[in-house]
Amino acid sequence: MMHQLYEKANQVSKDVYLAALEVRRVIGNGTMLEKVYQKCLQHELRLMGHKAEIEQPVEIRYKGKVWVENLRIDILVDDCLVVECKAIEGDKVDMEKFKAQTLTYLKLANLPLGMVINFGSDGLGKRGIHRVILKGASALE
């Protein structure tokens, strides 16, 4: 069964991609700190009409106990899509740990889709943007 927010998140991901391209076009790749890209991407998404909240805390729930640790989603878009921003130069970056981090946020927040965007890569193609899908969230799985 598909996650109830998957279609919405999938549509939003297209605008996130376009917004990331615009941010990169304006300020370049890897020339700024991660927080600069994060704020610029948030602004670009808001200009497109999206709700984009920075540094959203993630709760850990276990056997009736709830903790709010220092786990923060870089950008939560329209309450359905997690975006992790990175600014690591070069294309040889092992994105697996950042994808695992994003997957953790998806699981804890019960959200269907995330994106890891590395503004430091040479391009925002398959090396610069990675989609992370919560297991079972897409009808294609």
C-alpha positions as YAML, in Angstrom:
chain: A
units: angstrom
residues:
- id: 1
  name: MET
  ca: [0.00, 0.00, 0.00]
- id: 2
  name: MET
  ca: [1.36, 3.41, -0.97]
- id: 3
  name: HIS
  ca: [2.09, 6.04, 1.71]
- id: 4
  name: GLN
  ca: [-0.71, 8.62, 1.83]
- id: 5
  name: LEU
  ca: [1.73, 11.50, 1.26]
- id: 6
  name: TYR
  ca: [3.84, 9.89, -1.46]
- id: 7
  name: GLU
  ca: [2.15, 11.46, -4.51]
- id: 8
  name: LYS
  ca: [2.25, 14.91, -2.93]
- id: 9
  name: ALA
  ca: [5.91, 14.50, -1.95]
- id: 10
  name: ASN
  ca: [6.78, 13.22, -5.41]
- id: 11
  name: GLN
  ca: [5.22, 16.32, -7.00]
- id: 12
  name: VAL
  ca: [6.97, 18.61, -4.51]
- id: 13
  name: SER
  ca: [10.31, 16.94, -5.27]
- id: 14
  name: LYS
  ca: [10.14, 18.31, -8.82]
- id: 15
  name: ASP
  ca: [9.96, 21.88, -7.50]
- id: 16
  name: VAL
  ca: [12.76, 21.16, -5.03]
- id: 17
  name: TYR
  ca: [14.93, 20.06, -7.94]
- id: 18
  name: LEU
  ca: [14.13, 23.24, -9.90]
- id: 19
  name: ALA
  ca: [14.74, 25.39, -6.81]
- id: 20
  name: ALA
  ca: [18.10, 23.68, -6.19]
- id: 21
  name: LEU
  ca: [19.13, 24.35, -9.79]
- id: 22
  name: GLU
  ca: [18.27, 28.02, -9.37]
- id: 23
  name: VAL
  ca: [20.19, 28.33, -6.10]
- id: 24
  name: ARG
  ca: [23.18, 26.68, -7.67]
- id: 25
  name: ARG
  ca: [22.94, 28.91, -10.75]
- id: 26
  name: VAL
  ca: [22.89, 32.06, -8.60]
- id: 27
  name: ILE
  ca: [25.52, 31.27, -5.95]
- id: 28
  name: GLY
  ca: [27.56, 28.48, -7.55]
- id: 29
  name: ASN
  ca: [28.59, 25.02, -6.47]
- id: 30
  name: GLY
  ca: [30.47, 24.40, -3.26]
- id: 31
  name: THR
  ca: [31.45, 28.02, -2.81]
- id: 32
  name: MET
  ca: [29.39, 28.57, 0.33]
- id: 33
  name: LEU
  ca: [28.71, 26.89, 3.64]
- id: 34
  name: GLU
  ca: [25.88, 24.36, 3.84]
- id: 35
  name: LYS
  ca: [23.71, 26.76, 5.89]
- id: 36
  name: VAL
  ca: [23.86, 29.35, 3.09]
- id: 37
  name: TYR
  ca: [22.53, 26.85, 0.55]
- id: 38
  name: GLN
  ca: [19.91, 25.75, 3.05]
- id: 39
  name: LYS
  ca: [18.59, 29.29, 3.59]
- id: 40
  name: CYS
  ca: [18.68, 30.11, -0.13]
- id: 41
  name: LEU
  ca: [16.84, 26.88, -1.00]
- id: 42
  name: GLN
  ca: [14.24, 27.62, 1.67]
- id: 43
  name: HIS
  ca: [13.73, 31.10, 0.21]
- id: 44
  name: GLU
  ca: [13.50, 29.78, -3.35]
- id: 45
  name: LEU
  ca: [10.90, 27.19, -2.29]
- id: 46
  name: ARG
  ca: [8.86, 29.84, -0.50]
- id: 47
  name: LEU
  ca: [8.98, 32.01, -3.64]
- id: 48
  name: MET
  ca: [7.44, 29.01, -5.44]
- id: 49
  name: GLY
  ca: [4.61, 28.94, -2.88]
- id: 50
  name: HIS
  ca: [5.80, 26.05, -0.74]
- id: 51
  name: LYS
  ca: [5.95, 25.81, 3.03]
- id: 52
  name: ALA
  ca: [9.63, 25.23, 3.78]
- id: 53
  name: GLU
  ca: [10.75, 24.97, 7.39]
- id: 54
  name: ILE
  ca: [14.41, 24.77, 8.44]
- id: 55
  name: GLU
  ca: [15.93, 22.65, 11.24]
- id: 56
  name: GLN
  ca: [12.78, 20.74, 12.12]
- id: 57
  name: PRO
  ca: [13.29, 18.54, 15.19]
- id: 58
  name: VAL
  ca: [12.62, 14.82, 14.87]
- id: 59
  name: GLU
  ca: [11.11, 12.89, 17.76]
- id: 60
  name: ILE
  ca: [12.20, 9.43, 18.76]
- id: 61
  name: ARG
  ca: [9.32, 7.29, 20.02]
- id: 62
  name: TYR
  ca: [9.97, 4.00, 21.76]
- id: 63
  name: LYS
  ca: [7.62, 2.00, 23.99]
- id: 64
  name: GLY
  ca: [5.63, 4.99, 25.15]
- id: 65
  name: LYS
  ca: [8.67, 7.23, 25.63]
- id: 66
  name: VAL
  ca: [9.30, 10.27, 23.44]
- id: 67
  name: TRP
  ca: [12.64, 12.03, 23.09]
- id: 68
  name: VAL
  ca: [13.59, 15.08, 21.10]
- id: 69
  name: GLU
  ca: [17.27, 14.68, 20.42]
- id: 70
  name: ASN
  ca: [19.61, 16.80, 18.35]
- id: 71
  name: LEU
  ca: [18.17, 15.30, 15.17]
- id: 72
  name: ARG
  ca: [17.07, 18.02, 12.79]
- id: 73
  name: ILE
  ca: [15.70, 17.88, 9.27]
- id: 74
  name: ASP
  ca: [17.51, 20.52, 7.18]
- id: 75
  name: ILE
  ca: [14.33, 21.51, 5.31]
- id: 76
  name: LEU
  ca: [10.84, 20.05, 5.64]
- id: 77
  name: VAL
  ca: [8.82, 20.99, 2.55]
- id: 78
  name: ASP
  ca: [5.01, 21.06, 2.66]
- id: 79
  name: ASP
  ca: [5.04, 18.68, 5.65]
- id: 80
  name: CYS
  ca: [5.76, 15.74, 3.33]
- id: 81
  name: LEU
  ca: [9.32, 15.91, 1.93]
- id: 82
  name: VAL
  ca: [12.66, 15.87, 3.77]
- id: 83
  name: VAL
  ca: [15.59, 17.72, 2.19]
- id: 84
  name: GLU
  ca: [19.15, 17.30, 3.43]
- id: 85
  name: CYS
  ca: [21.54, 19.94, 2.11]
- id: 86
  name: LYS
  ca: [25.24, 19.26, 1.75]
- id: 87
  name: ALA
  ca: [28.10, 21.36, 0.35]
- id: 88
  name: ILE
  ca: [30.89, 18.83, -0.06]
- id: 89
  name: GLU
  ca: [33.19, 19.47, -3.00]
- id: 90
  name: GLY
  ca: [33.78, 16.85, -5.64]
- id: 91
  name: ASP
  ca: [31.88, 13.92, -7.06]
- id: 92
  name: LYS
  ca: [33.68, 11.20, -5.12]
- id: 93
  name: VAL
  ca: [31.69, 11.84, -1.94]
- id: 94
  name: ASP
  ca: [30.14, 8.74, -0.40]
- id: 95
  name: MET
  ca: [26.53, 9.81, -0.13]
- id: 96
  name: GLU
  ca: [25.44, 6.56, 1.53]
- id: 97
  name: LYS
  ca: [25.77, 7.95, 5.06]
- id: 98
  name: PHE
  ca: [23.70, 11.01, 4.16]
- id: 99
  name: LYS
  ca: [21.09, 8.83, 2.49]
- id: 100
  name: ALA
  ca: [21.00, 6.68, 5.66]
- id: 101
  name: GLN
  ca: [20.57, 9.83, 7.76]
- id: 102
  name: THR
  ca: [17.67, 10.93, 5.55]
- id: 103
  name: LEU
  ca: [16.08, 7.49, 5.74]
- id: 104
  name: THR
  ca: [16.25, 7.68, 9.54]
- id: 105
  name: TYR
  ca: [14.36, 10.98, 9.45]
- id: 106
  name: LEU
  ca: [11.77, 9.49, 7.08]
- id: 107
  name: LYS
  ca: [11.20, 6.53, 9.40]
- id: 108
  name: LEU
  ca: [11.01, 8.60, 12.58]
- id: 109
  name: ALA
  ca: [8.71, 11.23, 11.05]
- id: 110
  name: ASN
  ca: [6.71, 8.72, 8.97]
- id: 111
  name: LEU
  ca: [7.30, 10.63, 5.76]
- id: 112
  name: PRO
  ca: [7.52, 8.96, 2.34]
- id: 113
  name: LEU
  ca: [10.28, 10.75, 0.47]
- id: 114
  name: GLY
  ca: [13.50, 12.63, 0.98]
- id: 115
  name: MET
  ca: [16.21, 14.22, -1.12]
- id: 116
  name: VAL
  ca: [19.90, 14.66, -0.39]
- id: 117
  name: ILE
  ca: [21.27, 17.60, -2.37]
- id: 118
  name: ASN
  ca: [25.02, 18.13, -2.55]
- id: 119
  name: PHE
  ca: [25.60, 21.66, -3.78]
- id: 120
  name: GLY
  ca: [29.34, 20.94, -3.85]
- id: 121
  name: SER
  ca: [29.12, 18.37, -6.63]
- id: 122
  name: ASP
  ca: [30.10, 19.23, -10.18]
- id: 123
  name: GLY
  ca: [26.46, 18.97, -11.24]
- id: 124
  name: LEU
  ca: [23.05, 18.34, -9.77]
- id: 125
  name: GLY
  ca: [22.52, 15.21, -11.83]
- id: 126
  name: LYS
  ca: [22.72, 11.71, -10.42]
- id: 127
  name: ARG
  ca: [25.78, 12.56, -8.31]
- id: 128
  name: GLY
  ca: [24.40, 15.76, -6.81]
- id: 129
  name: ILE
  ca: [20.82, 14.81, -5.95]
- id: 130
  name: HIS
  ca: [19.69, 11.54, -4.43]
- id: 131
  name: ARG
  ca: [16.11, 10.51, -3.77]
- id: 132
  name: VAL
  ca: [15.45, 8.44, -0.66]
- id: 133
  name: ILE
  ca: [12.16, 6.56, -0.48]
- id: 134
  name: LEU
  ca: [10.73, 5.06, 2.69]
- id: 135
  name: LYS
  ca: [10.31, 1.33, 2.17]
- id: 136
  name: GLY
  ca: [6.78, 0.62, 0.98]
- id: 137
  name: ALA
  ca: [5.92, 4.30, 0.45]
- id: 138
  name: SER
  ca: [5.81, 4.06, -3.35]
- id: 139
  name: ALA
  ca: [3.45, 1.87, -5.34]
- id: 140
  name: LEU
  ca: [6.45, 1.05, -7.55]
- id: 141
  name: GLU
  ca: [8.18, -0.97, -4.82]
...
